[in-house]
Amino acid sequence: MNIDWAALGSVFGVSLAVTVALVGLFTLGIIGLSKQETAAASGSGPGGSVALARTGAYACFALCAAAVAYGIYLIVA
């Protein structure tokens, strides 16, 4: 049995990088929703910052969903 260590290392590196990026993106979405709730509760922030925080959070979650869907597509195809 012959193991291609370079390919194994490459798969490990790419999967580690994608996992960290996906978790970071999801964290940014959670932070965006938290900032949106904080701005809405204080009432002192302008309406634009609340909408911007909500839009950014939804964009982060949409990118996470797209990455997961693409991963499932790669596994199935």
XYZ file of N, CA and C in Angstrom:
231
model
N 0.844 -1.174 0.000
C 0.000 0.000 0.000
C 0.890 1.239 0.000
N 0.577 2.180 -0.864
C 1.373 3.387 -1.008
C 0.491 4.604 -0.729
N 0.895 5.419 0.231
C 0.121 6.599 0.606
C 0.770 7.825 -0.020
N -0.023 8.617 -0.704
C 0.458 9.866 -1.282
C 0.353 10.947 -0.202
N 1.457 11.153 0.514
C 1.460 12.058 1.649
C 1.240 13.512 1.235
N 1.699 13.873 0.061
C 1.505 15.251 -0.411
C 0.022 15.541 -0.638
N -0.679 14.584 -1.232
C -2.115 14.763 -1.459
C -2.877 14.788 -0.135
N -2.474 13.936 0.792
C -3.129 13.908 2.102
C -2.914 15.230 2.832
N -1.701 15.765 2.781
C -1.420 17.050 3.402
C -2.182 18.184 2.740
N -2.319 18.111 1.434
C -3.067 19.136 0.700
C -4.541 19.128 1.092
N -5.118 17.955 1.178
C -6.526 17.838 1.583
C -6.702 18.336 3.006
N -5.768 18.001 3.876
C -5.843 18.464 5.266
C -5.766 19.986 5.338
N -4.837 20.581 4.601
C -4.673 22.027 4.630
C -5.880 22.772 4.090
N -6.412 22.292 2.977
C -7.579 22.955 2.387
C -8.800 22.811 3.290
N -9.004 21.633 3.849
C -10.171 21.443 4.714
C -10.047 22.265 5.992
N -8.834 22.400 6.522
C -8.638 23.229 7.707
C -8.918 24.698 7.395
N -8.408 25.184 6.272
C -8.618 26.581 5.893
C -10.095 26.882 5.636
N -10.785 25.988 4.942
C -12.202 26.202 4.652
C -13.032 26.144 5.935
N -12.678 25.253 6.844
C -13.407 25.161 8.107
C -13.242 26.437 8.922
N -12.022 26.935 9.023
C -11.786 28.169 9.773
C -12.512 29.340 9.114
N -12.483 29.411 7.804
C -13.168 30.500 7.098
C -14.681 30.426 7.301
N -15.239 29.229 7.250
C -16.688 29.074 7.413
C -17.128 29.422 8.831
N -16.362 28.991 9.811
C -16.689 29.332 11.200
C -16.543 30.838 11.427
N -15.522 31.440 10.844
C -15.343 32.880 10.967
C -16.479 33.656 10.323
N -16.928 33.196 9.177
C -18.038 33.849 8.484
C -19.329 33.738 9.291
N -19.575 32.570 9.869
C -20.766 32.391 10.693
C -20.688 33.276 11.943
N -19.483 33.391 12.508
C -19.295 34.254 13.673
C -19.575 35.713 13.330
N -19.139 36.148 12.156
C -19.444 37.516 11.730
C -20.950 37.733 11.593
N -21.670 36.713 11.140
C -23.121 36.816 11.058
C -23.765 36.960 12.425
N -23.278 36.172 13.387
C -23.805 36.264 14.757
C -23.499 37.633 15.351
N -22.286 38.126 15.117
C -21.920 39.448 15.627
C -22.789 40.535 14.982
N -23.048 40.401 13.689
C -23.904 41.366 13.008
C -25.308 41.406 13.583
N -25.871 40.233 13.880
C -27.205 40.207 14.496
C -27.175 40.786 15.906
N -26.096 40.540 16.623
C -25.965 41.093 17.967
C -25.879 42.606 17.925
N -25.108 43.136 16.986
C -25.000 44.598 16.850
C -26.332 45.207 16.429
N -27.058 44.485 15.598
C -28.359 44.984 15.156
C -29.327 45.052 16.334
N -29.332 44.038 17.165
C -30.223 44.044 18.325
C -29.811 45.115 19.335
N -28.505 45.315 19.509
C -28.023 46.336 20.434
C -28.397 47.725 19.950
N -28.238 47.974 18.663
C -28.581 49.293 18.112
C -30.080 49.537 18.173
N -30.866 48.509 17.933
C -32.321 48.674 17.985
C -32.797 48.886 19.418
N -32.160 48.211 20.392
C -32.576 48.349 21.780
C -32.206 49.713 22.352
N -31.055 50.237 21.961
C -30.632 51.537 22.502
C -31.449 52.673 21.903
N -31.874 52.529 20.678
C -32.696 53.554 20.052
C -31.919 54.789 19.647
N -30.642 54.845 20.010
C -29.864 56.038 19.672
C -29.228 55.942 18.295
N -29.075 54.728 17.782
C -28.445 54.555 16.485
C -29.393 54.909 15.353
N -28.842 55.399 14.260
C -29.715 55.693 13.116
C -30.243 54.397 12.511
N -31.337 54.494 11.796
C -31.957 53.323 11.192
C -31.079 52.650 10.161
N -30.170 53.419 9.546
C -29.282 52.860 8.538
C -28.309 51.854 9.115
N -27.823 52.088 10.335
C -26.870 51.150 10.926
C -27.545 49.835 11.298
N -28.801 49.896 11.702
C -29.536 48.676 12.025
C -29.750 47.859 10.758
N -30.140 48.513 9.692
C -30.364 47.807 8.426
C -29.065 47.266 7.862
N -27.979 48.017 8.013
C -26.686 47.562 7.527
C -26.202 46.339 8.295
N -26.379 46.337 9.607
C -25.975 45.191 10.420
C -26.799 43.958 10.049
N -28.082 44.132 9.860
C -28.947 43.018 9.498
C -28.594 42.476 8.113
N -28.368 43.365 7.168
C -28.018 42.948 5.810
C -26.679 42.222 5.782
N -25.697 42.734 6.514
C -24.398 42.075 6.586
C -24.482 40.699 7.214
N -25.283 40.578 8.276
C -25.451 39.285 8.936
C -26.127 38.286 8.004
N -27.159 38.725 7.312
C -27.847 37.826 6.385
C -26.933 37.430 5.227
N -26.087 38.352 4.786
C -25.136 38.020 3.713
C -24.129 36.967 4.189
N -23.663 37.099 5.417
C -22.738 36.096 5.972
C -23.409 34.733 6.064
N -24.646 34.702 6.537
C -25.357 33.432 6.635
C -25.633 32.837 5.250
N -25.923 33.692 4.275
C -26.153 33.206 2.909
C -24.875 32.615 2.322
N -23.736 33.239 2.582
C -22.475 32.697 2.110
C -22.148 31.363 2.786
N -22.477 31.238 4.069
C -22.285 29.959 4.773
C -23.154 28.875 4.142
N -24.400 29.204 3.876
C -25.301 28.232 3.264
C -24.831 27.848 1.867
N -24.321 28.819 1.116
C -23.814 28.528 -0.225
C -22.585 27.622 -0.158
N -21.705 27.851 0.806
C -20.521 27.004 0.950
C -20.903 25.574 1.328
N -21.873 25.429 2.208
C -22.335 24.086 2.598
C -23.009 23.398 1.407
N -23.819 24.135 0.672
C -24.484 23.555 -0.508
C -23.464 23.134 -1.559
N -22.423 23.939 -1.741
C -21.381 23.589 -2.706
C -20.617 22.348 -2.243
N -20.362 22.230 -0.966
C -19.705 21.030 -0.430
C -20.536 19.790 -0.638
N -21.832 19.894 -0.426
C -22.724 18.757 -0.658
C -22.752 18.417 -2.147
N -22.753 19.443 -2.997
C -22.719 19.216 -4.434
C -21.435 18.464 -4.829
N -20.313 18.855 -4.267
C -19.058 18.179 -4.583
C -19.057 16.719 -4.131
N -19.690 16.437 -3.002
C -19.752 15.059 -2.515
C -20.671 14.219 -3.384
N -21.803 14.769 -3.777
C -22.800 13.997 -4.533
C -22.380 13.827 -5.987
N -21.825 14.857 -6.592
C -21.490 14.802 -8.022
C -20.271 13.966 -8.313
